[in-house]
Structures are given as C-alpha cells and as structure tokens.
Coordinates of C-alpha atoms and ligand atoms in Angstrom, one line a residue:
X829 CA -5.8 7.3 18.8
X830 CA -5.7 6.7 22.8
X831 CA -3.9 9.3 24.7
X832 CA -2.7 9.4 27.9
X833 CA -2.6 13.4 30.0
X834 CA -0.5 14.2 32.7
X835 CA 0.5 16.9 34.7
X836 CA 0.6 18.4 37.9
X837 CA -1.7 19.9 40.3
X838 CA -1.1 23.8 38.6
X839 CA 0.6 22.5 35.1
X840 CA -2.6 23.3 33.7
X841 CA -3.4 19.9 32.5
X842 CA -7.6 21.1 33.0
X843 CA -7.1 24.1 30.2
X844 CA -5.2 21.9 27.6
X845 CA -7.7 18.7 27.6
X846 CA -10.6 21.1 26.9
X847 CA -8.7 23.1 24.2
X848 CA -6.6 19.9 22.5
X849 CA -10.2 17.6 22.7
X850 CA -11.6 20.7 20.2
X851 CA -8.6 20.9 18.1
X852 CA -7.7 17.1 17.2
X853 CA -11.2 16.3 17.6
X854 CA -11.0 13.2 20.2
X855 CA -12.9 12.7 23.2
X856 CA -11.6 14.2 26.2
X857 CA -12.2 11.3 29.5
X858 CA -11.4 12.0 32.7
X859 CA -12.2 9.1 35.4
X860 CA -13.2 11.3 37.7
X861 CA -16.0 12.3 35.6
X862 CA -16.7 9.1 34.5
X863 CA -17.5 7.9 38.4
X864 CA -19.5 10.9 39.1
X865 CA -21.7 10.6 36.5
X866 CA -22.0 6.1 36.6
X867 CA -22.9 7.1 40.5
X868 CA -25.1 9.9 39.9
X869 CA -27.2 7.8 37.1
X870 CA -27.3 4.7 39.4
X871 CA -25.6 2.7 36.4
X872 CA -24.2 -0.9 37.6
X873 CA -20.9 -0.2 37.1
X874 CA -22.0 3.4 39.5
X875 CA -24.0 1.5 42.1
X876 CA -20.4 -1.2 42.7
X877 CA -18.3 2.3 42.9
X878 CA -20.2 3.4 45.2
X879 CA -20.2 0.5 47.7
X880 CA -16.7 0.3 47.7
X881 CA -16.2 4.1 48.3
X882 CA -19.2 3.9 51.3
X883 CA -17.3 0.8 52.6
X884 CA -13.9 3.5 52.5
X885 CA -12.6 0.8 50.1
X886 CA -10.5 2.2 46.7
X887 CA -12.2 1.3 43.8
X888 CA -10.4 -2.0 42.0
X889 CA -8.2 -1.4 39.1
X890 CA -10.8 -3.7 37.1
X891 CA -13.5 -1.8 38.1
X892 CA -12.0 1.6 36.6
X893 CA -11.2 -0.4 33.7
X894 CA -14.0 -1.4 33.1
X895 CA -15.7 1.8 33.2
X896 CA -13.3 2.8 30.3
X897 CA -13.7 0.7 28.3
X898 CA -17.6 0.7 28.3
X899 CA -17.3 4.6 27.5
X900 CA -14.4 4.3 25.1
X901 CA -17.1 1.9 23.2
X902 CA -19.9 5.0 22.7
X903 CA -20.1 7.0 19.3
X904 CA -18.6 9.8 21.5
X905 CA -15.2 8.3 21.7
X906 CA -15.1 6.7 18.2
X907 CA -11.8 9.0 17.2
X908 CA -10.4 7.7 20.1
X909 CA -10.0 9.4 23.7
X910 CA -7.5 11.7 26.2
X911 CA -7.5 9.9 29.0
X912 CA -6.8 11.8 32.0
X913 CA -6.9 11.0 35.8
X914 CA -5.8 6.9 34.9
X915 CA -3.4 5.3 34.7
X916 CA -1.8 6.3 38.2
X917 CA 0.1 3.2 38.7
X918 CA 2.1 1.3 36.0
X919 CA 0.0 -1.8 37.2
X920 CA -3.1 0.1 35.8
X921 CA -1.0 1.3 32.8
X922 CA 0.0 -2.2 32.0
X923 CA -3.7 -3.2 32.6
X924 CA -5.3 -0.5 30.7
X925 CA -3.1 -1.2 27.5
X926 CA -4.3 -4.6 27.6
X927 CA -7.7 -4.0 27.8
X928 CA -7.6 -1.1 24.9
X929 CA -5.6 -3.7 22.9
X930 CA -8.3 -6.6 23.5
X931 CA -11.3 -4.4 22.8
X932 CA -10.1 -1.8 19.9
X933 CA -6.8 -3.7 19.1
X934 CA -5.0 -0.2 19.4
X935 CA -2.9 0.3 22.8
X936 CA -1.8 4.0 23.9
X937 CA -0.2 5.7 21.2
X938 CA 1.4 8.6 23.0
X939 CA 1.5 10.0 26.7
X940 CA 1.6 14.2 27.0
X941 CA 3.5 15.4 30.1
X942 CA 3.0 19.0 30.6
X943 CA 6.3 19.5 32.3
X944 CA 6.5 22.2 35.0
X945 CA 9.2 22.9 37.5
X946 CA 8.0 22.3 41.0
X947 CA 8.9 25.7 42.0
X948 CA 6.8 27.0 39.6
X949 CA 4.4 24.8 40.6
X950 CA 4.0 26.2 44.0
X951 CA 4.2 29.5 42.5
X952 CA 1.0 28.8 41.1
X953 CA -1.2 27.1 43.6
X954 CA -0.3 29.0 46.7
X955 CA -0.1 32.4 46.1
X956 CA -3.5 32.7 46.5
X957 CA -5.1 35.5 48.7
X958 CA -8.4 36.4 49.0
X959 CA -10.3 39.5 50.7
X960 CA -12.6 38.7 53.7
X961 CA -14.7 41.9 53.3
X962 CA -15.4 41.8 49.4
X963 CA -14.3 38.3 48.4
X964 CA -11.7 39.6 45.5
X965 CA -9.0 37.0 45.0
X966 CA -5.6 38.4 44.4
X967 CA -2.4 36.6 43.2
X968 CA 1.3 37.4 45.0
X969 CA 2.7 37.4 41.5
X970 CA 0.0 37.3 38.7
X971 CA -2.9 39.6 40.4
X972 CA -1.4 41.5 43.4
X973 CA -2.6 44.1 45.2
X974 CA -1.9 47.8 44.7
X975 CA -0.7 47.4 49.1
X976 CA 0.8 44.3 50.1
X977 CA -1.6 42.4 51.7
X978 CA -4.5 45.0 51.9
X979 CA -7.6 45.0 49.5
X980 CA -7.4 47.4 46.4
X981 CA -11.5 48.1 47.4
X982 CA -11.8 48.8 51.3
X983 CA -7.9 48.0 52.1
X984 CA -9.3 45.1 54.3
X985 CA -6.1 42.7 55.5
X986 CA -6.4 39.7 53.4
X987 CA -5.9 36.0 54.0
X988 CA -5.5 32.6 53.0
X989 CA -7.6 30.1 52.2
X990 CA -6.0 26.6 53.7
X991 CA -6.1 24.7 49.8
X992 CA -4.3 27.9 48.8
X993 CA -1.4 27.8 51.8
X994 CA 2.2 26.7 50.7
X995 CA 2.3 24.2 52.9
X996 CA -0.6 22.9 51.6
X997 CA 0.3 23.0 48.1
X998 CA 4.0 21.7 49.2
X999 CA 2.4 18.4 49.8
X1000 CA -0.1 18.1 47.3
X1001 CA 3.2 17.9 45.0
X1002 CA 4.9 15.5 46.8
X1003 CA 2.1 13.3 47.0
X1004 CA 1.0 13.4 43.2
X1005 CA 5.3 13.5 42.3
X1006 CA 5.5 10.0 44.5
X1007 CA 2.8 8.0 42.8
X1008 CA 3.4 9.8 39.4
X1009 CA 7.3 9.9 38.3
X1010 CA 7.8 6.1 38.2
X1011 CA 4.5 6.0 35.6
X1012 CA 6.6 9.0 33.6
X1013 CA 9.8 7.0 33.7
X1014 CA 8.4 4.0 32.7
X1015 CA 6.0 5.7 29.4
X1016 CA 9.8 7.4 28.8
X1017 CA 12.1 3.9 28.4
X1018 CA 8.6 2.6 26.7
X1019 CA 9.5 5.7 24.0
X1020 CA 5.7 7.0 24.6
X1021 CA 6.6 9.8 26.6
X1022 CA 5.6 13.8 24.8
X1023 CA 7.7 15.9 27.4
X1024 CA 6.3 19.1 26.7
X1025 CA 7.4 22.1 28.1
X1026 CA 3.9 23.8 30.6
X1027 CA 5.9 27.1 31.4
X1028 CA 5.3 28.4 28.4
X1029 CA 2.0 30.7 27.3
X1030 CA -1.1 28.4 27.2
X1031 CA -1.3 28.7 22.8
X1032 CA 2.2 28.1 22.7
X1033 CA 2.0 24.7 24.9
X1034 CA -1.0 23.7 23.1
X1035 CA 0.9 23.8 19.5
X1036 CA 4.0 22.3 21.0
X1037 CA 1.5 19.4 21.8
X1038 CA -0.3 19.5 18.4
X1039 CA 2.8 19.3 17.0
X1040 CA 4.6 16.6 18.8
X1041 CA 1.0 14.6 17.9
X1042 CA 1.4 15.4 14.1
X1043 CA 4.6 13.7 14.7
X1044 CA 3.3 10.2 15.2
X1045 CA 3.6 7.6 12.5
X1046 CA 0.3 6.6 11.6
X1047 CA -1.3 3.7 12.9
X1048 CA 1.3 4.0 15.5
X1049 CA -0.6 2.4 18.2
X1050 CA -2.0 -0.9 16.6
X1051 CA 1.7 -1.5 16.0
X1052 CA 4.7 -3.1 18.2
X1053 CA 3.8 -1.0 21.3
X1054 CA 3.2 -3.5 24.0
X1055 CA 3.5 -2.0 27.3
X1056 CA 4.7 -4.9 29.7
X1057 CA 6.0 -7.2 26.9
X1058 CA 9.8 -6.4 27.8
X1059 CA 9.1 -8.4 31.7
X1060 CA 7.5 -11.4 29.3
X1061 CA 10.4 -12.0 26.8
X1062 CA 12.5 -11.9 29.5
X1063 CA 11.2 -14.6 31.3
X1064 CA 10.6 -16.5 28.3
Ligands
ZN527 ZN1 -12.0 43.9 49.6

C-alpha cells in the first residue's frame, strides 16, 4: 500500500509518520531524508542532486522520482511506503502515480491530510519564547510562564527566536497553503483524499487515521485509480 502524508508546518505531520509507520507496519519515506542521505553516501543519484542544488538549480521531478522508486524497491519498503515531503505539485503527483504503477503496478491508494485550522496553526509555531539567561523555552499557551514574559528561574525578560515570530510563521503558511491546496483538491475530486481531523489529542488522530485506512477495500490501489486519466478520456 503507497501512502501519501500531508500536513502543515505545526499539524504534526513528523509525530504521526513515526507512530502510524510502527502501527501498520509500512515504511515511513520522506524525500528529504532520502536526498540527505543519496548526497551524504556519494550515491549517483546523490552526486546529480547535488550539482543541481550547488548550481542553485531545483532538483528535476525525474530525478526525485527516481530516487523513489529505487528506495521503494529495497526489502525495507516491501509493505509498501508513507511518502511524505512529495508530491508538492499535481505534475509530480500525476508523475509519481505513473511511475508506482509501472514499477509495482499499484498507484497511491489513499492520501492522509491532517487537517488543522490555520489559526491554530499559528498558535502552534509562534508562541514560542525562549529565556536568554538559562535557555528554558516556554509556550504563550501550552508552557507559559508563572510572569508574563519573565523566566520562572532568574525572572530574566524573554524573547523570540526569528523561526518562532508570527510573522514568520504567518508566511511559512501561506507559502506551504499556496503550493499545497490545489494537490488537496485535486486527491479530493480523485476520491483519495483521508481528511482527518489534527486538533484533536495525538492517540486520538492516530486511530482516526488507522481507522479511515482499515476502511480501504483491499487491493484498492492496483485497481481503477488512475490519477490523470480523467484529462486523457477527455481528449480521446
Ligand atoms: Zn531563565
């Protein structure tokens, strides 16, 4: 079964992969990960990466692909995979079905959206506050300290970091929501959309998903799903 995670910055996309890969036993791939380590072991695939990032070049869809596939072929991944960081684009989503259907002839079975409103969102990454003096991080809401603004320790003022600012946060949002909600759309009038609700407690969003997976007709993905195919019948 191929799986596709998404989420925003703050959904808490990172603590679900790492739980859901132990509990439906399925490799957990991020491309991120997948880069770093190709560059870091000087593999081919690593050593083209890298001269398009030195070069300031994106890497080409084919290229990520490719990666993929290569690891979605080791014993590692043999229950399948929850892909995570790719797609981004519906070009790449189109391309990556294709590619999953050519080499395991199984597309994407089911995309998970951990759904969380963006003011919640923000709630989440910027309330942030850290103190100078003894380096104890507090949270506005979660974590906050016993004086508003002032260390619990020394009473030291604290501050905020810049990646922990609203302002910063405010556009990391806008820039992930941009390039992400015409992929959700899209998986959603495909019907391989698992909206699941992310302001929940992290066990309860976790059995929501298991759930929603348990759900799926077997061999769901080596049937009719073609991603794409709607564009081709119309034309022909
Ligand atoms: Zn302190």
């Amino acid at each position: 079964m191929y799986l596709i995670l998404l989420g925003a910055p703050g959904a808490g996309k990172g603590t679900q992969a790492h739980v859901l890969t132990d509990l439906i036993k399925i490799a957990h791939v991020s491309s991120g990960d997948l880069f770093r380590e190709n560059i870091k072991n000087g593999t081919p695939i690593g050593i083209e990466a890298q001269g398009y990032i030195n070069r300031g070049e994106l890497v080409p869809d084919e290229t990520v692909i490719e990666m993929i596939m290569e690891h979605l072929s080791t014993p590692a991944c043999r229950n399948g995979a929850l892909l995570d960081g790719f797609p981004r684009t519906i070009y790449q989503a189109d391309a990556l079905n294709e590619a999953l259907r050519e080499h395991f002839k199984e597309g994407i079975s089911r995309v998970i959206y951990i759904k969380v409103d963006t003011d919640e969102l923000l709630q989440r990454l910027s309330g942030r506050w850290i103190c100078p003096v003894c380096q104890t991080p507090y949270h506005e809401i979660n974590n906050p300290p016993r004086v508003k603004g002032k260390c619990d320790q020394e009473g030291a003022e604290l501050y905020q970091r810049d990646d922990d600012k609203r302002s910063t946060a405010e556009r990391r949002l806008q820039v992930y929501f941009n390039q992400t909600m015409p992929l959700i759309d899209y998986y959603k009038e495909h019907g391989l959309l698992l909206e699941i609700n992310g302001q929940q407690p992290v066990e309860k969003v976790t059995r929501d998903i298991v759930t929603a997976l348990e759900a799926i007709p077997a061999n769901e993905g080596k049937k009719s799903i073609m991603l794409g195919e709607t564009e081709e019948s119309l034309v022909a």
